[in-house]
Amino acid sequence: MSASMIFDHNSRRLLRFTSWLTALVLLSACGAKQVVVQGQFPSPLMDRLPLTLGVWYMEDFANHEFFDESKSKKESDWIVKTGEAQVKMWDTLLSGMFENLVHLQAKPDPDTMNQMVDAVLIPHVEELQYAIPTHTHVKVYEIWLRYRFELVTTRGDPIAEWTMTAYGKTPTAFMQSDEAAVNLAAVMALRDAGANFVVNFTRVPDVQQWLQLKRGGQEEADHG
Amino acid sequence: MDKILQQTLSLAGAIVLLTGCVTTTVDEIVFNEPTEGIGDATVVILGRRHASDYDTEPDFIKCVGRHISSRDKSIEILGELEFINALYPWFEPRTAPLRPENIHKLMQQAPVARKMAELKTQYMIWIDGNVERTNSSGSMACAIGPGGGGCFGFSTWGTEANYEAVIWDFTNRAEVGRVHTTTSGQSYMPAIIIPIPIIAPVKGTACNGIGNQILKFLSSKY
């Protein structure tokens, strides 16, 4: 093999490598930024409510994702997938908050056979907003969520319905990517959602009334 | 041997020269200092995260904790995340007590009181603040071509760190001390082909300043 052939072979490889690298750089500039939210969620430190709660995650909740199209060429599209983390957080929270947590086999409905529970919680994510330093010129990444909860009987009859917000933010950090920071802000927002739910669940007027009825019924059964 | 010494001195000289100037002011108010240290009780350092436009950086909280425990090994500092996870959701930004009087309400919950007793937390230190860039000037241009690349220019920026640490005595449910530190510094970046950053260690100096004052408060050795 002559020296010129070796040179040709090497230069061709170098040229190919450079082309790939250029293509990669160009493509990374155009692509959407995607975050699949991942985090650890602790169990709440509290006395469990003496109830068996059923939970039903709708498909759009369990696979919740948020897509934001860029408004200019300088910005990127964003996809924030929170579904998996939502289920993980709410499962951990509700297991620590209620004596028993049951995952229902079907949506509560008069015609569907379901497990026996005191009530069924159906969470919905109504809205998600995010902000990154390039949008706001503030050195924090933010996620804001609005939830709607339905508390129903196993037959699907409404007991209570209310909305709740959650907010999470994280400061900019050296060598931290936008994706990692948005993930951390989302985890903070989910933790905040859990905190808000723990503090305010028994303060929702319809829930309060239902709990009183449950307690009354229980006392009657105990005395009777 | 002389060569090694010479190299070490050159390296130390380079580090000194490559570090920007920093000035720091520490104010301290102490109400009730423990006279013989804190014994086998533990301390937790937490960051305040209530402001809308900044967050107290978790790495700054870690830095202060490391500073204290490295100088007095008898002081046990609980990790911030470990503590807030163990007491979830009672120390989240939404639910964290803002005044020492609020601890009473928190301790009325039996699981919280049990966990606090298990962790033996006597002092809770809340740190609030952040680092901000105050000014910047100068310009730098970089270019790349077939023969190579390089930068030319000069830029400078100022950084200011403002942190306040509030010490709560968890057992007596009272504020027992307050430390405030303001640190400012100027960083430079001259570039003749290669940019050479000369960074003012503002955050590190603030960490040492606030850490030393907390150490004086908690330790019987200082």
Short mmCIF file of C-alpha atoms in Angstrom, two decimals:
data_model
loop_
_atom_site.label_atom_id
_atom_site.label_comp_id
_atom_site.label_asym_id
_atom_site.label_seq_id
_atom_site.Cartn_x
_atom_site.Cartn_y
_atom_site.Cartn_z
CA MET A 1 0.00 0.00 0.00
CA SER A 2 1.55 3.30 -1.05
CA ALA A 3 1.82 6.41 1.13
CA SER A 4 -0.60 8.37 -1.06
CA MET A 5 -3.22 5.62 -0.65
CA ILE A 6 -2.88 5.75 3.14
CA PHE A 7 -3.20 9.55 3.02
CA ASP A 8 -6.28 9.29 0.78
CA HIS A 9 -7.86 6.75 3.10
CA ASN A 10 -7.16 8.86 6.22
CA SER A 11 -8.26 12.12 4.66
CA ARG A 12 -11.49 10.49 3.44
CA ARG A 13 -12.17 9.24 7.00
CA LEU A 14 -11.41 12.70 8.39
CA LEU A 15 -13.71 14.30 5.81
CA ARG A 16 -16.51 11.84 6.68
CA PHE A 17 -16.02 12.46 10.40
CA THR A 18 -16.10 16.26 9.89
CA SER A 19 -19.28 15.96 7.78
CA TRP A 20 -20.97 13.88 10.49
CA LEU A 21 -19.88 16.31 13.19
CA THR A 22 -21.16 19.32 11.19
CA ALA A 23 -24.46 17.55 10.50
CA LEU A 24 -24.78 16.69 14.19
CA VAL A 25 -24.12 20.28 15.27
CA LEU A 26 -26.60 21.61 12.71
CA LEU A 27 -29.26 19.08 13.67
CA SER A 28 -28.84 19.68 17.38
CA ALA A 29 -29.49 23.37 16.78
CA CYS A 30 -32.81 22.63 15.02
CA GLY A 31 -34.20 19.77 17.17
CA ALA A 32 -36.76 20.06 19.91
CA LYS A 33 -35.54 19.95 23.50
CA GLN A 34 -37.12 17.00 25.22
CA VAL A 35 -37.36 16.34 28.95
CA VAL A 36 -38.74 13.09 30.36
CA VAL A 37 -39.19 14.15 33.98
CA GLN A 38 -37.40 11.83 36.38
CA GLY A 39 -36.99 12.16 40.12
CA GLN A 40 -37.36 10.63 43.54
CA PHE A 41 -40.43 11.43 45.61
CA PRO A 42 -40.49 10.81 49.35
CA SER A 43 -43.44 9.42 51.24
CA PRO A 44 -45.28 12.02 53.36
CA LEU A 45 -44.57 12.09 57.09
CA MET A 46 -48.09 12.13 58.57
CA ASP A 47 -50.75 10.05 60.29
CA ARG A 48 -52.59 8.13 57.57
CA LEU A 49 -56.26 8.95 57.02
CA PRO A 50 -58.35 5.86 57.92
CA LEU A 51 -59.75 5.45 54.41
CA THR A 52 -59.40 3.12 51.46
CA LEU A 53 -58.85 5.37 48.50
CA GLY A 54 -59.12 4.23 44.92
CA VAL A 55 -57.17 6.05 42.26
CA TRP A 56 -57.84 6.16 38.56
CA TYR A 57 -55.26 7.70 36.24
CA MET A 58 -56.79 8.70 32.92
CA GLU A 59 -54.61 7.94 29.88
CA ASP A 60 -53.90 11.61 29.21
CA PHE A 61 -52.73 11.99 32.82
CA ALA A 62 -50.53 8.88 32.90
CA ASN A 63 -48.96 9.91 29.59
CA HIS A 64 -49.09 13.64 30.18
CA GLU A 65 -46.77 15.68 28.02
CA PHE A 66 -46.46 19.32 27.22
CA PHE A 67 -45.37 20.67 23.84
CA ASP A 68 -44.36 24.25 23.22
CA GLU A 69 -43.50 25.41 19.73
CA SER A 70 -40.70 27.96 19.46
CA LYS A 71 -41.70 31.50 18.64
CA SER A 72 -38.47 32.42 16.87
CA LYS A 73 -35.57 30.72 15.04
CA LYS A 74 -33.28 31.40 18.00
CA GLU A 75 -35.45 29.34 20.35
CA SER A 76 -36.13 25.59 20.40
CA ASP A 77 -39.36 23.64 20.59
CA TRP A 78 -39.88 22.03 23.99
CA ILE A 79 -41.46 18.69 24.92
CA VAL A 80 -41.83 18.08 28.65
CA LYS A 81 -43.13 14.58 29.47
CA THR A 82 -44.39 14.46 33.05
CA GLY A 83 -46.77 11.46 32.91
CA GLU A 84 -44.48 8.78 34.36
CA ALA A 85 -43.23 11.07 37.13
CA GLN A 86 -46.80 12.19 37.92
CA VAL A 87 -47.93 8.58 38.48
CA LYS A 88 -44.83 7.82 40.56
CA MET A 89 -45.31 10.90 42.75
CA TRP A 90 -49.07 10.49 43.29
CA ASP A 91 -48.71 6.76 44.04
CA THR A 92 -46.05 7.48 46.70
CA LEU A 93 -48.00 10.39 48.16
CA LEU A 94 -51.40 8.71 48.32
CA SER A 95 -49.95 5.46 49.75
CA GLY A 96 -48.47 7.51 52.59
CA MET A 97 -51.58 9.61 53.10
CA PHE A 98 -54.33 6.96 53.19
CA GLU A 99 -54.52 3.66 55.08
CA ASN A 100 -55.11 1.76 51.83
CA LEU A 101 -54.55 2.76 48.23
CA VAL A 102 -56.16 0.76 45.46
CA HIS A 103 -55.49 1.16 41.74
CA LEU A 104 -58.85 0.71 40.06
CA GLN A 105 -59.19 -1.71 37.17
CA ALA A 106 -61.62 0.52 35.30
CA LYS A 107 -62.98 4.05 35.31
CA PRO A 108 -65.66 4.50 38.02
CA ASP A 109 -69.00 3.93 36.36
CA PRO A 110 -72.43 2.50 37.41
CA ASP A 111 -72.07 -0.32 34.84
CA THR A 112 -68.52 -1.33 35.75
CA MET A 113 -67.49 -3.79 38.43
CA ASN A 114 -64.70 -2.26 40.50
CA GLN A 115 -62.92 -2.88 43.79
CA MET A 116 -64.62 -1.72 47.01
CA VAL A 117 -63.19 1.60 48.14
CA ASP A 118 -64.41 4.62 50.16
CA ALA A 119 -63.89 7.01 47.25
CA VAL A 120 -61.98 7.34 43.99
CA LEU A 121 -59.59 10.14 43.18
CA ILE A 122 -59.17 11.11 39.54
CA PRO A 123 -56.39 13.67 38.98
CA HIS A 124 -56.12 15.76 35.80
CA VAL A 125 -53.36 18.13 34.67
CA GLU A 126 -55.26 21.10 33.27
CA GLU A 127 -52.32 23.33 32.41
CA LEU A 128 -48.53 23.42 32.43
CA GLN A 129 -46.40 26.50 31.90
CA TYR A 130 -42.63 26.78 31.93
CA ALA A 131 -40.10 29.60 31.86
CA ILE A 132 -36.38 29.46 31.24
CA PRO A 133 -33.81 32.26 31.74
CA THR A 134 -33.73 33.08 28.00
CA HIS A 135 -37.48 33.90 28.20
CA THR A 136 -37.50 35.86 31.45
CA HIS A 137 -33.90 37.10 31.95
CA VAL A 138 -34.21 35.88 35.53
CA LYS A 139 -31.70 33.28 36.72
CA VAL A 140 -34.31 30.63 37.49
CA TYR A 141 -36.07 27.86 35.57
CA GLU A 142 -39.76 27.60 36.47
CA ILE A 143 -42.61 25.12 36.02
CA TRP A 144 -46.19 25.90 36.93
CA LEU A 145 -48.95 23.28 36.98
CA ARG A 146 -52.69 23.47 37.43
CA TYR A 147 -54.49 20.31 38.54
CA ARG A 148 -58.16 19.43 38.70
CA PHE A 149 -59.25 16.65 41.03
CA GLU A 150 -62.43 14.66 41.00
CA LEU A 151 -63.38 12.66 44.07
CA VAL A 152 -66.14 10.23 43.11
CA THR A 153 -67.83 7.07 44.35
CA THR A 154 -67.08 3.71 42.72
CA ARG A 155 -70.25 4.26 40.68
CA GLY A 156 -68.81 7.57 39.42
CA ASP A 157 -71.14 9.84 41.44
CA PRO A 158 -69.36 13.11 42.28
CA ILE A 159 -68.31 13.78 45.90
CA ALA A 160 -66.04 16.77 45.33
CA GLU A 161 -64.23 18.59 42.56
CA TRP A 162 -61.54 21.21 43.04
CA THR A 163 -58.46 22.74 41.41
CA MET A 164 -54.98 23.16 42.81
CA THR A 165 -51.77 24.79 41.57
CA ALA A 166 -48.16 23.75 42.00
CA TYR A 167 -44.95 25.63 41.32
CA GLY A 168 -41.33 24.63 41.12
CA LYS A 169 -38.19 26.53 40.35
CA THR A 170 -34.47 25.92 40.31
CA PRO A 171 -31.56 28.33 39.97
CA THR A 172 -29.17 28.35 37.04
CA ALA A 173 -26.03 26.37 37.74
CA PHE A 174 -22.62 26.15 36.10
CA MET A 175 -22.45 23.43 33.41
CA GLN A 176 -26.16 22.58 33.82
CA SER A 177 -28.14 22.07 30.62
CA ASP A 178 -31.58 23.62 30.05
CA GLU A 179 -33.07 20.10 30.03
CA ALA A 180 -31.56 19.13 33.40
CA ALA A 181 -32.74 22.39 34.95
CA VAL A 182 -36.29 22.04 33.58
CA ASN A 183 -36.37 18.46 34.92
CA LEU A 184 -35.34 19.69 38.36
CA ALA A 185 -37.94 22.49 38.27
CA ALA A 186 -40.60 19.91 37.29
CA VAL A 187 -39.58 17.65 40.19
CA MET A 188 -39.85 20.66 42.52
CA ALA A 189 -43.31 21.42 41.08
CA LEU A 190 -44.43 17.82 41.67
CA ARG A 191 -43.13 17.91 45.25
CA ASP A 192 -45.01 21.17 45.71
CA ALA A 193 -48.16 19.55 44.31
CA GLY A 194 -47.80 16.81 46.90
CA ALA A 195 -47.28 19.34 49.71
CA ASN A 196 -50.29 21.39 48.59
CA PHE A 197 -52.47 18.26 48.40
CA VAL A 198 -51.43 17.01 51.87
CA VAL A 199 -52.10 20.39 53.48
CA ASN A 200 -55.35 21.21 51.71
CA PHE A 201 -57.14 17.92 50.98
CA THR A 202 -59.14 17.92 54.22
CA ARG A 203 -59.85 21.67 53.85
CA VAL A 204 -61.77 21.34 50.57
CA PRO A 205 -65.37 22.08 51.74
CA ASP A 206 -67.01 19.14 49.92
CA VAL A 207 -64.28 16.75 51.06
CA GLN A 208 -64.64 18.07 54.62
CA GLN A 209 -68.38 17.43 54.52
CA TRP A 210 -67.89 13.92 53.10
CA LEU A 211 -65.29 13.09 55.76
CA GLN A 212 -67.70 14.25 58.48
CA LEU A 213 -70.42 12.00 57.04
CA LYS A 214 -67.97 9.09 56.92
CA ARG A 215 -66.92 9.69 60.52
CA GLY A 216 -70.58 9.96 61.61
CA GLY A 217 -71.43 6.72 59.82
CA GLN A 218 -68.44 4.99 61.38
CA GLU A 219 -69.37 6.19 64.90
CA GLU A 220 -72.97 5.00 64.41
CA ALA A 221 -71.72 1.61 63.26
CA ASP A 222 -69.38 1.40 66.28
CA HIS A 223 -72.18 2.26 68.76
CA GLY A 224 -74.94 0.34 66.99
CA MET B 1 14.02 18.99 44.99
CA ASP B 2 14.70 22.63 44.03
CA LYS B 3 12.94 22.01 40.73
CA ILE B 4 9.82 20.67 42.48
CA LEU B 5 9.81 23.67 44.84
CA GLN B 6 10.23 26.03 41.92
CA GLN B 7 7.34 24.37 40.06
CA THR B 8 5.11 24.47 43.17
CA LEU B 9 5.89 28.13 43.73
CA SER B 10 5.20 28.92 40.07
CA LEU B 11 1.86 27.09 40.26
CA ALA B 12 0.91 28.88 43.50
CA GLY B 13 1.95 32.19 41.93
CA ALA B 14 -0.15 31.47 38.85
CA ILE B 15 -3.17 30.61 41.01
CA VAL B 16 -2.75 33.83 43.02
CA LEU B 17 -2.36 35.88 39.85
CA LEU B 18 -5.34 34.18 38.18
CA THR B 19 -7.65 34.95 41.09
CA GLY B 20 -9.59 38.20 41.02
CA CYS B 21 -9.82 40.54 43.99
CA VAL B 22 -12.57 39.96 46.57
CA THR B 23 -13.75 42.05 49.51
CA THR B 24 -16.03 40.68 52.17
CA THR B 25 -18.01 42.10 55.10
CA VAL B 26 -19.53 39.88 57.77
CA ASP B 27 -22.01 41.16 60.38
CA GLU B 28 -23.01 38.95 63.25
CA ILE B 29 -25.72 39.23 65.88
CA VAL B 30 -25.73 36.55 68.56
CA PHE B 31 -28.46 36.29 71.18
CA ASN B 32 -27.74 33.06 72.96
CA GLU B 33 -24.59 31.12 72.15
CA PRO B 34 -24.13 27.55 73.47
CA THR B 35 -21.27 27.72 75.99
CA GLU B 36 -20.00 24.17 75.62
CA GLY B 37 -20.74 23.37 71.99
CA ILE B 38 -23.74 21.37 70.88
CA GLY B 39 -22.83 17.95 72.28
CA ASP B 40 -24.29 15.03 70.32
CA ALA B 41 -27.13 17.06 68.84
CA THR B 42 -27.25 17.61 65.08
CA VAL B 43 -27.48 20.74 62.96
CA VAL B 44 -29.29 21.19 59.70
CA ILE B 45 -28.56 23.95 57.20
CA LEU B 46 -31.43 24.79 54.86
CA GLY B 47 -31.77 27.21 51.98
CA ARG B 48 -34.69 29.64 51.82
CA ARG B 49 -36.48 29.37 48.50
CA HIS B 50 -39.37 31.79 48.79
CA ALA B 51 -38.21 34.67 46.59
CA SER B 52 -39.63 34.82 43.09
CA ASP B 53 -36.50 35.96 41.27
CA TYR B 54 -33.77 33.85 42.86
CA ASP B 55 -33.16 30.65 44.77
CA THR B 56 -30.55 30.05 47.44
CA GLU B 57 -28.20 27.68 45.62
CA PRO B 58 -28.09 24.09 47.03
CA ASP B 59 -24.32 23.97 46.36
CA PHE B 60 -23.81 26.99 48.63
CA ILE B 61 -25.67 25.22 51.44
CA LYS B 62 -23.46 22.14 50.91
CA CYS B 63 -20.35 24.33 50.92
CA VAL B 64 -21.23 25.92 54.30
CA GLY B 65 -21.98 22.49 55.78
CA ARG B 66 -18.67 21.07 54.51
CA HIS B 67 -16.80 24.11 55.85
CA ILE B 68 -18.21 23.62 59.35
CA SER B 69 -17.87 19.84 59.59
CA SER B 70 -14.34 19.85 58.15
CA ARG B 71 -13.15 22.27 60.85
CA ASP B 72 -14.95 20.67 63.79
CA LYS B 73 -15.51 16.98 63.23
CA SER B 74 -17.67 16.70 66.37
CA ILE B 75 -20.42 18.77 64.73
CA GLU B 76 -22.81 16.58 62.76
CA ILE B 77 -24.41 18.43 59.88
CA LEU B 78 -27.45 16.78 58.31
CA GLY B 79 -27.67 16.97 54.54
CA GLU B 80 -30.31 19.42 53.30
CA LEU B 81 -32.01 17.00 50.89
CA GLU B 82 -31.82 14.13 53.38
CA PHE B 83 -33.56 16.31 56.00
CA ILE B 84 -36.31 17.72 53.78
CA ASN B 85 -36.99 14.24 52.36
CA ALA B 86 -37.23 12.75 55.85
CA LEU B 87 -39.72 15.46 56.84
CA TYR B 88 -41.59 15.74 53.54
CA PRO B 89 -43.78 17.76 52.96
CA TRP B 90 -43.21 20.03 55.97
CA PHE B 91 -40.03 21.78 54.77
CA GLU B 92 -41.01 22.49 51.17
CA PRO B 93 -41.03 26.19 50.11
CA ARG B 94 -44.84 26.21 50.53
CA THR B 95 -44.91 24.66 53.99
CA ALA B 96 -41.55 25.49 55.66
CA PRO B 97 -41.86 27.46 58.92
CA LEU B 98 -41.00 31.11 58.41
CA ARG B 99 -40.68 32.01 62.10
CA PRO B 100 -39.40 29.95 65.05
CA GLU B 101 -42.85 30.25 66.68
CA ASN B 102 -44.27 28.15 63.80
CA ILE B 103 -42.21 25.15 64.99
CA HIS B 104 -44.70 24.66 67.81
CA LYS B 105 -47.53 24.04 65.32
CA LEU B 106 -45.34 21.66 63.34
CA MET B 107 -44.37 19.66 66.41
CA GLN B 108 -48.05 19.08 67.27
CA GLN B 109 -48.00 16.41 64.57
CA ALA B 110 -46.80 13.26 66.30
CA PRO B 111 -44.88 11.76 63.31
CA VAL B 112 -42.97 15.05 62.83
CA ALA B 113 -42.11 15.30 66.54
CA ARG B 114 -40.92 11.66 66.53
CA LYS B 115 -38.75 12.18 63.46
CA MET B 116 -37.20 15.36 64.90
CA ALA B 117 -36.37 13.51 68.12
CA GLU B 118 -34.85 10.68 66.09
CA LEU B 119 -32.69 13.11 64.08
CA LYS B 120 -31.66 14.95 67.31
CA THR B 121 -31.81 18.28 65.51
CA GLN B 122 -31.12 21.12 67.90
CA TYR B 123 -30.10 23.90 65.57
CA MET B 124 -31.71 24.77 62.29
CA ILE B 125 -29.86 27.31 60.16
CA TRP B 126 -31.73 29.03 57.36
CA ILE B 127 -29.58 30.63 54.67
CA ASP B 128 -31.12 33.12 52.28
CA GLY B 129 -29.32 34.86 49.43
CA ASN B 130 -27.60 34.45 46.10
CA VAL B 131 -24.79 35.64 43.85
CA GLU B 132 -25.48 38.32 41.26
CA ARG B 133 -23.50 39.86 38.45
CA THR B 134 -23.36 43.60 39.08
CA ASN B 135 -21.64 45.06 36.01
CA SER B 136 -19.78 44.00 32.92
CA SER B 137 -17.73 45.81 30.34
CA GLY B 138 -15.19 45.25 27.59
CA SER B 139 -15.41 43.20 24.45
CA MET B 140 -13.85 40.14 22.94
CA ALA B 141 -13.82 38.80 19.40
CA CYS B 142 -13.06 35.24 18.44
CA ALA B 143 -12.44 33.88 14.97
CA ILE B 144 -11.76 30.50 13.45
CA GLY B 145 -10.25 29.73 10.07
CA PRO B 146 -8.47 26.94 8.16
CA GLY B 147 -5.14 27.86 9.77
CA GLY B 148 -6.52 27.90 13.33
CA GLY B 149 -8.41 30.28 15.56
CA GLY B 150 -8.10 32.64 18.43
CA CYS B 151 -9.62 35.43 20.49
CA PHE B 152 -8.61 38.99 21.12
CA GLY B 153 -9.99 41.51 23.59
CA PHE B 154 -10.62 42.15 27.24
CA SER B 155 -13.73 41.84 29.37
CA THR B 156 -14.42 42.39 33.03
CA TRP B 157 -17.43 41.81 35.28
CA GLY B 158 -18.33 42.31 38.91
CA THR B 159 -20.05 39.78 41.14
CA GLU B 160 -21.74 40.33 44.48
CA ALA B 161 -22.85 37.70 46.97
CA ASN B 162 -25.38 38.54 49.67
CA TYR B 163 -26.26 35.85 52.18
CA GLU B 164 -27.96 35.89 55.55
CA ALA B 165 -27.96 32.95 57.96
CA VAL B 166 -30.57 32.80 60.70
CA ILE B 167 -29.94 30.32 63.52
CA TRP B 168 -32.95 28.76 65.26
CA ASP B 169 -32.71 26.79 68.46
CA PHE B 170 -35.16 24.02 67.73
CA THR B 171 -35.49 22.87 71.33
CA ASN B 172 -36.27 26.32 72.72
CA ARG B 173 -38.10 27.37 69.52
CA ALA B 174 -36.30 30.71 69.32
CA GLU B 175 -33.97 32.61 67.04
CA VAL B 176 -30.51 32.64 68.65
CA GLY B 177 -28.26 34.22 66.08
CA ARG B 178 -28.01 35.97 62.73
CA VAL B 179 -25.04 36.33 60.37
CA HIS B 180 -24.97 38.49 57.28
CA THR B 181 -22.24 38.51 54.68
CA THR B 182 -21.69 40.69 51.64
CA THR B 183 -18.87 39.74 49.30
CA SER B 184 -17.98 41.47 46.09
CA GLY B 185 -15.29 40.86 43.53
CA GLN B 186 -14.15 41.79 40.06
CA SER B 187 -13.29 39.15 37.48
CA TYR B 188 -11.24 39.72 34.33
CA MET B 189 -10.73 37.90 31.07
CA PRO B 190 -7.91 39.16 28.82
CA ALA B 191 -7.52 37.32 25.53
CA ILE B 192 -4.55 37.26 23.23
CA ILE B 193 -5.26 34.17 21.10
CA ILE B 194 -6.30 32.22 24.24
CA PRO B 195 -8.78 33.77 26.74
CA ILE B 196 -7.39 33.67 30.30
CA PRO B 197 -10.20 33.90 32.89
CA ILE B 198 -9.18 35.50 36.20
CA ILE B 199 -12.22 34.70 38.32
CA ALA B 200 -12.96 36.35 41.67
CA PRO B 201 -13.98 33.54 44.10
CA VAL B 202 -16.95 35.47 45.46
CA LYS B 203 -19.18 32.51 46.37
CA GLY B 204 -16.33 30.58 48.00
CA THR B 205 -15.32 33.58 50.09
CA ALA B 206 -18.93 34.16 51.17
CA CYS B 207 -19.17 30.45 52.09
CA ASN B 208 -16.01 30.63 54.21
CA GLY B 209 -17.11 33.90 55.85
CA ILE B 210 -20.56 32.67 56.85
CA GLY B 211 -19.19 29.20 57.72
CA ASN B 212 -16.58 30.66 60.10
CA GLN B 213 -19.20 32.70 61.97
CA ILE B 214 -21.56 29.71 62.32
CA LEU B 215 -18.61 27.61 63.46
CA LYS B 216 -17.80 30.18 66.16
CA PHE B 217 -21.39 29.93 67.31
CA LEU B 218 -21.67 26.13 67.33
CA SER B 219 -18.22 24.91 68.24
CA SER B 220 -16.58 24.87 71.64
CA LYS B 221 -13.16 24.87 69.94
CA TYR B 222 -13.54 28.25 68.20
#
